[in-house]
PDB file of C-alpha atoms in Angstrom:
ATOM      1  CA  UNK P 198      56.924  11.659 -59.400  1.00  0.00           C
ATOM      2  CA  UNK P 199      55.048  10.741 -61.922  1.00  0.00           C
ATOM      3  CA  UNK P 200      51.393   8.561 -63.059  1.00  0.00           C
ATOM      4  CA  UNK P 201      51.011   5.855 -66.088  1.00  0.00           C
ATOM      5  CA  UNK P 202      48.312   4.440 -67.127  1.00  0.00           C
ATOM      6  CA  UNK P 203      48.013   2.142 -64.286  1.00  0.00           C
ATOM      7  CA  UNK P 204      50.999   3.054 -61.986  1.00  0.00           C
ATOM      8  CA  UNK P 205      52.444   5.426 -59.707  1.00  0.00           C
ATOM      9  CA  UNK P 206      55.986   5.903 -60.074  1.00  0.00           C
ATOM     10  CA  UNK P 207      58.557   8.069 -57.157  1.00  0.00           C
ATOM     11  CA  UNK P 208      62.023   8.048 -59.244  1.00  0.00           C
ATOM     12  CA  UNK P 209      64.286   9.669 -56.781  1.00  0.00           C
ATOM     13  CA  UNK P 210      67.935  11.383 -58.030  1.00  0.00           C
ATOM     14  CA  UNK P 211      70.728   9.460 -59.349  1.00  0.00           C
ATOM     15  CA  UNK P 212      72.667   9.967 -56.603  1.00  0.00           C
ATOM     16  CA  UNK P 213      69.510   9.013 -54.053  1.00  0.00           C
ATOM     17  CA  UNK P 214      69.110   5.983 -56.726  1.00  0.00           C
ATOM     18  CA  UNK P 215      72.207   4.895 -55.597  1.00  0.00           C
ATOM     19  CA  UNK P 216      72.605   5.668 -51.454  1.00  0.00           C
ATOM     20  CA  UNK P 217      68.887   3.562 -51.665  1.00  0.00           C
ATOM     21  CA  UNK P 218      69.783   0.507 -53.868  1.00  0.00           C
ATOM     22  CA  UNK P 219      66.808   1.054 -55.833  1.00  0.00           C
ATOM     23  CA  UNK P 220      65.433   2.737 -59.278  1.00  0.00           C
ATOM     24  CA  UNK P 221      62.453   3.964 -58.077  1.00  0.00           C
ATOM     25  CA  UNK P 222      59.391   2.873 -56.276  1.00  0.00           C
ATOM     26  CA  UNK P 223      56.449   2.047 -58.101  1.00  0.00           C
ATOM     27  CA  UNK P 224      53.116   1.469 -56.664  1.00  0.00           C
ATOM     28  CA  UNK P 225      49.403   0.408 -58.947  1.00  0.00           C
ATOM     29  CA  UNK P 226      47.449   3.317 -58.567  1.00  0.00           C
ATOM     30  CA  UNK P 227      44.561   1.124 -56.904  1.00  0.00           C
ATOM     31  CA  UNK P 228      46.908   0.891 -53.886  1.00  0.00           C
ATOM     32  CA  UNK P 229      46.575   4.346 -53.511  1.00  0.00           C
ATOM     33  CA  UNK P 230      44.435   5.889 -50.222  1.00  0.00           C
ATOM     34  CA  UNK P 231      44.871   8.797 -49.608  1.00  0.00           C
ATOM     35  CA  UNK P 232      47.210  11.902 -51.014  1.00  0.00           C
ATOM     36  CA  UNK P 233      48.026  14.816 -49.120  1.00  0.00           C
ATOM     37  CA  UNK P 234      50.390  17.796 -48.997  1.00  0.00           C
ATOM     38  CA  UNK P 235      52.506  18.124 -45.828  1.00  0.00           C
ATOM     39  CA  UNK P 236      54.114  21.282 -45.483  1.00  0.00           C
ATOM     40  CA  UNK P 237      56.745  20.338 -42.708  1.00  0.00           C
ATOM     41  CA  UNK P 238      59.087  17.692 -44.055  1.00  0.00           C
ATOM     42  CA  UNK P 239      60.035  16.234 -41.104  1.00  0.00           C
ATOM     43  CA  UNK P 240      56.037  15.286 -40.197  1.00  0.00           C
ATOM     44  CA  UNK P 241      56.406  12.278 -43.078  1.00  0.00           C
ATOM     45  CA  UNK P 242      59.137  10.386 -40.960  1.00  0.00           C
ATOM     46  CA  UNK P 243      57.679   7.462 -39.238  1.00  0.00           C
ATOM     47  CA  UNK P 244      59.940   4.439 -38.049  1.00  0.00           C
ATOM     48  CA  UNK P 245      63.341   3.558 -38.237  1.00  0.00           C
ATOM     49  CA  UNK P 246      65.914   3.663 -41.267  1.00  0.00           C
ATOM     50  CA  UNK P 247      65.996   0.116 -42.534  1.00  0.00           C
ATOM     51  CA  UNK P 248      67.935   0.799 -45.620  1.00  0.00           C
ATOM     52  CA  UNK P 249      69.232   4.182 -47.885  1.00  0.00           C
ATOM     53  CA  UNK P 250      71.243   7.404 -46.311  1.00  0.00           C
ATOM     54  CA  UNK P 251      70.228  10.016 -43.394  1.00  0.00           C
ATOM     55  CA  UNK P 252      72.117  13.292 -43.065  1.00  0.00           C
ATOM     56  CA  UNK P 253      70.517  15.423 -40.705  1.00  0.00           C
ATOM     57  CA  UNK P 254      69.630  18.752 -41.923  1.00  0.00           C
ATOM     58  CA  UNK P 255      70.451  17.623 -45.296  1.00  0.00           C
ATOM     59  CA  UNK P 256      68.543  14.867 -46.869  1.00  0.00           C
ATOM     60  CA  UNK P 257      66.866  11.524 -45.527  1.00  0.00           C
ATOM     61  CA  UNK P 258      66.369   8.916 -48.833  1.00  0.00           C
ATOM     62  CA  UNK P 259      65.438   4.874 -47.982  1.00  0.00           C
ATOM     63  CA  UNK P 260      63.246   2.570 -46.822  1.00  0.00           C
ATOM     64  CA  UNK P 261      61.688   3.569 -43.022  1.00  0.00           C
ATOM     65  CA  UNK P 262      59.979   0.318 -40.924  1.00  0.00           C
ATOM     66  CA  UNK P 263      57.795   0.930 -38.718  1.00  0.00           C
ATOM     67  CA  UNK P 264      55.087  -1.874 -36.718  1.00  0.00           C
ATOM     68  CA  UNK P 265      52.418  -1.120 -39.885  1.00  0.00           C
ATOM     69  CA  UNK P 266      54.911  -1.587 -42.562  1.00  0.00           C
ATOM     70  CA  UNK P 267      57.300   0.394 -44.338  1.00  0.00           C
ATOM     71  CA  UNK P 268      57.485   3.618 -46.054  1.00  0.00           C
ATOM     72  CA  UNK P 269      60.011   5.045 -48.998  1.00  0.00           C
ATOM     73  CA  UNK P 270      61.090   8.598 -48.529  1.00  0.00           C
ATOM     74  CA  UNK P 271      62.963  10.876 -50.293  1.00  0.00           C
ATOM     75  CA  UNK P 272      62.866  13.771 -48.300  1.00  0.00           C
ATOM     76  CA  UNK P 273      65.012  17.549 -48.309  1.00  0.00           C
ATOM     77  CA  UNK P 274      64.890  19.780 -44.875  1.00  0.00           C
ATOM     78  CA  UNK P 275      62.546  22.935 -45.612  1.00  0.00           C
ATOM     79  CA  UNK P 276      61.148  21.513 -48.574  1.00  0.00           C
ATOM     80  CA  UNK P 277      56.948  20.364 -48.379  1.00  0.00           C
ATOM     81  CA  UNK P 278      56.485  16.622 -48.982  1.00  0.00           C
ATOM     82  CA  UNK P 279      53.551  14.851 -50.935  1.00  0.00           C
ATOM     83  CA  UNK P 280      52.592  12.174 -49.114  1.00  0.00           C
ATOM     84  CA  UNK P 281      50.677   8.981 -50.693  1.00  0.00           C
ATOM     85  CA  UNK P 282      49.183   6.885 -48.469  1.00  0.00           C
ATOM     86  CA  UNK P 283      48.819   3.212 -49.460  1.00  0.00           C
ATOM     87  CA  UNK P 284      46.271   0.293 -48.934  1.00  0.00           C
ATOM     88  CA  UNK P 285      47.063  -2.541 -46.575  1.00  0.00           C
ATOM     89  CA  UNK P 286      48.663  -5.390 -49.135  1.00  0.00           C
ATOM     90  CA  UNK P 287      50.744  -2.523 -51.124  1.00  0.00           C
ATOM     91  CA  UNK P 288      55.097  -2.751 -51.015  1.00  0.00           C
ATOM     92  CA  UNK P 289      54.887   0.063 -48.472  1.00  0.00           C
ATOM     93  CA  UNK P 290      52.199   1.965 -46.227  1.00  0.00           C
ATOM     94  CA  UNK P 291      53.465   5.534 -47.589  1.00  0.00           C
ATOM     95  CA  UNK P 292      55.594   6.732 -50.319  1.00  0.00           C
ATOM     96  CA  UNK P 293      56.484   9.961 -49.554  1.00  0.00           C
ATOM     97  CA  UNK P 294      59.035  12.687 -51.663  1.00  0.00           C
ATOM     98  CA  UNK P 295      59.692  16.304 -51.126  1.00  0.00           C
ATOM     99  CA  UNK P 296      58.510  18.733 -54.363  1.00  0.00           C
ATOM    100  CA  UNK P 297      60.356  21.996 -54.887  1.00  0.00           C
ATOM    101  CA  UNK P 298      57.767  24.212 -53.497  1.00  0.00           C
ATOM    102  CA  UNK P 299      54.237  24.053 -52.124  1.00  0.00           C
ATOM    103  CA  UNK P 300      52.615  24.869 -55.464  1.00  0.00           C
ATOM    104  CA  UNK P 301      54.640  21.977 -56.768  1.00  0.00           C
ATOM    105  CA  UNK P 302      53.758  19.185 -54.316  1.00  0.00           C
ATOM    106  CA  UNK P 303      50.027  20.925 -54.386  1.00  0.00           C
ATOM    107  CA  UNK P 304      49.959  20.282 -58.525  1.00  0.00           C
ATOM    108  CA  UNK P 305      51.453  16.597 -58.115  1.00  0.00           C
ATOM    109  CA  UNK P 306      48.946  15.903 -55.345  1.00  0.00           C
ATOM    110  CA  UNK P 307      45.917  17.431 -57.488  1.00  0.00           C
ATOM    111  CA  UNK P 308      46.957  15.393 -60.951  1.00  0.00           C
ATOM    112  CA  UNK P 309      47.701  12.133 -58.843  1.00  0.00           C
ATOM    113  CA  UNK P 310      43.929  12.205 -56.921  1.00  0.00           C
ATOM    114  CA  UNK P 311      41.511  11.960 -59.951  1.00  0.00           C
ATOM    115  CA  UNK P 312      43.929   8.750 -61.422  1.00  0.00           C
ATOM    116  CA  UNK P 313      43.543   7.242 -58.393  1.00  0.00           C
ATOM    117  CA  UNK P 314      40.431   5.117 -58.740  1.00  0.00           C
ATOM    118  CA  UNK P 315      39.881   3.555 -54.635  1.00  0.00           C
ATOM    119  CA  UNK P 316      40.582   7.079 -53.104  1.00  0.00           C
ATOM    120  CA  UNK P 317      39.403   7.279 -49.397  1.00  0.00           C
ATOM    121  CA  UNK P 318      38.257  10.535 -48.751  1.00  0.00           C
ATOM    122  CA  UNK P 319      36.846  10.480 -45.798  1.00  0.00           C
ATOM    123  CA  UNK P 320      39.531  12.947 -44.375  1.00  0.00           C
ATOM    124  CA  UNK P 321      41.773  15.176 -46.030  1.00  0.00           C
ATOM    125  CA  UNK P 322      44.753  14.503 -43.467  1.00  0.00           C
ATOM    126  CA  UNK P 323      47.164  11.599 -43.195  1.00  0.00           C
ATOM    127  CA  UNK P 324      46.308   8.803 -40.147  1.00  0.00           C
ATOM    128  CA  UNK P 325      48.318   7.814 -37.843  1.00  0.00           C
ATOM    129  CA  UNK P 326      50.194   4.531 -37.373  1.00  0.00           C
ATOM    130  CA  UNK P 327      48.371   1.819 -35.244  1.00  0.00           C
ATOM    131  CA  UNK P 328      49.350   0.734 -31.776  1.00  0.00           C
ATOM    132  CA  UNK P 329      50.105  -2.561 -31.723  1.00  0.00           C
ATOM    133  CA  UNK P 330      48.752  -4.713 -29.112  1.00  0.00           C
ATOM    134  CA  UNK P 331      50.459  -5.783 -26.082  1.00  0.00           C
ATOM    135  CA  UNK P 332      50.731  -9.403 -25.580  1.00  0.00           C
ATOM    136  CA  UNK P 333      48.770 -10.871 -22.197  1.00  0.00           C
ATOM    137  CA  UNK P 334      52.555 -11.315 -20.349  1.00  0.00           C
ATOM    138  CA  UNK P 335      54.005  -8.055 -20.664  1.00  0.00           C
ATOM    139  CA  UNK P 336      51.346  -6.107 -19.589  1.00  0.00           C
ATOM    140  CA  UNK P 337      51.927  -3.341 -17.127  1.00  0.00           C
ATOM    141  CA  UNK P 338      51.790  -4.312 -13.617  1.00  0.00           C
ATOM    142  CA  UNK P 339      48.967  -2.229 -12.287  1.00  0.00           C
ATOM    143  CA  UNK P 340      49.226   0.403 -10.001  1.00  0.00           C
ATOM    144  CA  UNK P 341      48.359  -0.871  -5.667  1.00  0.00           C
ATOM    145  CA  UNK P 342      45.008   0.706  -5.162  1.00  0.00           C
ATOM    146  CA  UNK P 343      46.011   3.715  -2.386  1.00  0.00           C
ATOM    147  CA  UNK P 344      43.045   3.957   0.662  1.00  0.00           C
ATOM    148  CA  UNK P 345      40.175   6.558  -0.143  1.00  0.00           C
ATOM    149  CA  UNK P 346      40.093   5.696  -4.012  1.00  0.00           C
ATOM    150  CA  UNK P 347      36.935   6.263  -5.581  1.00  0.00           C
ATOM    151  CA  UNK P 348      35.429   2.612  -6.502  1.00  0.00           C
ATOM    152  CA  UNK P 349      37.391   0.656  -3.444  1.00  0.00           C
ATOM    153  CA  UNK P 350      36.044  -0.693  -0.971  1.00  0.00           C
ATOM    154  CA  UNK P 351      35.903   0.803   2.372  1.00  0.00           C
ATOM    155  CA  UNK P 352      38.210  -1.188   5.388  1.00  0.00           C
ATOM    156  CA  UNK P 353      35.967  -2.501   7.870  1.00  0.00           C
ATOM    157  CA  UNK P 354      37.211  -1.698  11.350  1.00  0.00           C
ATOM    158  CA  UNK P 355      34.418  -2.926  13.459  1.00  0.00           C
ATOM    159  CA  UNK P 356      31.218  -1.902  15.081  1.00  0.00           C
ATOM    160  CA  UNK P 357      30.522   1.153  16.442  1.00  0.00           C
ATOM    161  CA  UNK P 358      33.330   2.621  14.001  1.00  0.00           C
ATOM    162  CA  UNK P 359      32.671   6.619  12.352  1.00  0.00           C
ATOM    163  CA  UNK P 360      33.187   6.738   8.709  1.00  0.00           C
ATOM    164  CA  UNK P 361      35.774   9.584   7.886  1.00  0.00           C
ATOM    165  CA  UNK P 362      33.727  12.731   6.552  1.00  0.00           C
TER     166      UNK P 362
END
């Protein structure tokens, strides 16, 4: 990983250059939100695999698409991950690539911040994915009210009748 003047570029292996299709992944530095350090590797998955190579236990190195975008990773089991959160607009919604060792991915994180000129930091951790809305015919059926339930009404069964106590 590495910053231009105006650019922030992930260059993955050779060999990862190859299982992804693809030289590296270069984002303007005004697309970038937010960068943290996430110490479990497995934390910066999100989605699905649309293209590159998953071994499990070994290495996961693509493009991941998920319902808020998509996300390049080049990630190694055990290994922490510098994440880079993106602004809405950008290729992807999160770059993120593992560093040898936490005081690694904590010096790439640290450099990359001040070059960044639209930083959000509002909070120092990554934010989740949206929920995407459910459209108005394939919304749960809701549950039958069951007798007794707070907020229904009571049955009427006549004069003279005792309420329950």
């Amino acid at each position: 990983m590495r910053t231009t003047a105006d650019r922030f570029v992930a260059r993955p292996a050779w060999w990862e250059q190859v299982a992804v299709r693809r030289r590296e992944a270069c984002v303007p530095l005004a697309a970038v939100r937010r960068v943290t350090v996430e110490p479990d590797w497995w934390r910066a998955l999100r989605g699905s695999r649309q293209s590159g190579v998953q071994v499990p236990g070994v290495v996961c190195v693509g493009v991941r698409a998920h319902q808020a975008g998509r996300d390049f990773v080049a990630l190694r089991p055990g290994r922490p991950v510098v994440c880079v959160e993106l602004w809405p607009g950008a290729a992807f919604s999160l770059l993120a690539v593992s560093a040898p060792g936490v005081r690694a991915a904590e010096t790439t994180a640290a450099a990359l911040r001040p070059a960044a000129p639209r930083l959000d930091d509002s909070t120092p951790y990554r934010q989740p994915l949206p929920v995407p809305e459910e459209p108005d015919g394939q919304r749960k059926a809701e549950a039958p009210a069951l007798p007794g339930d707070p907020g229904q009404p009571k049955p009427d069964r006549g004069p003279g009748a005792a309420d329950d106590v």
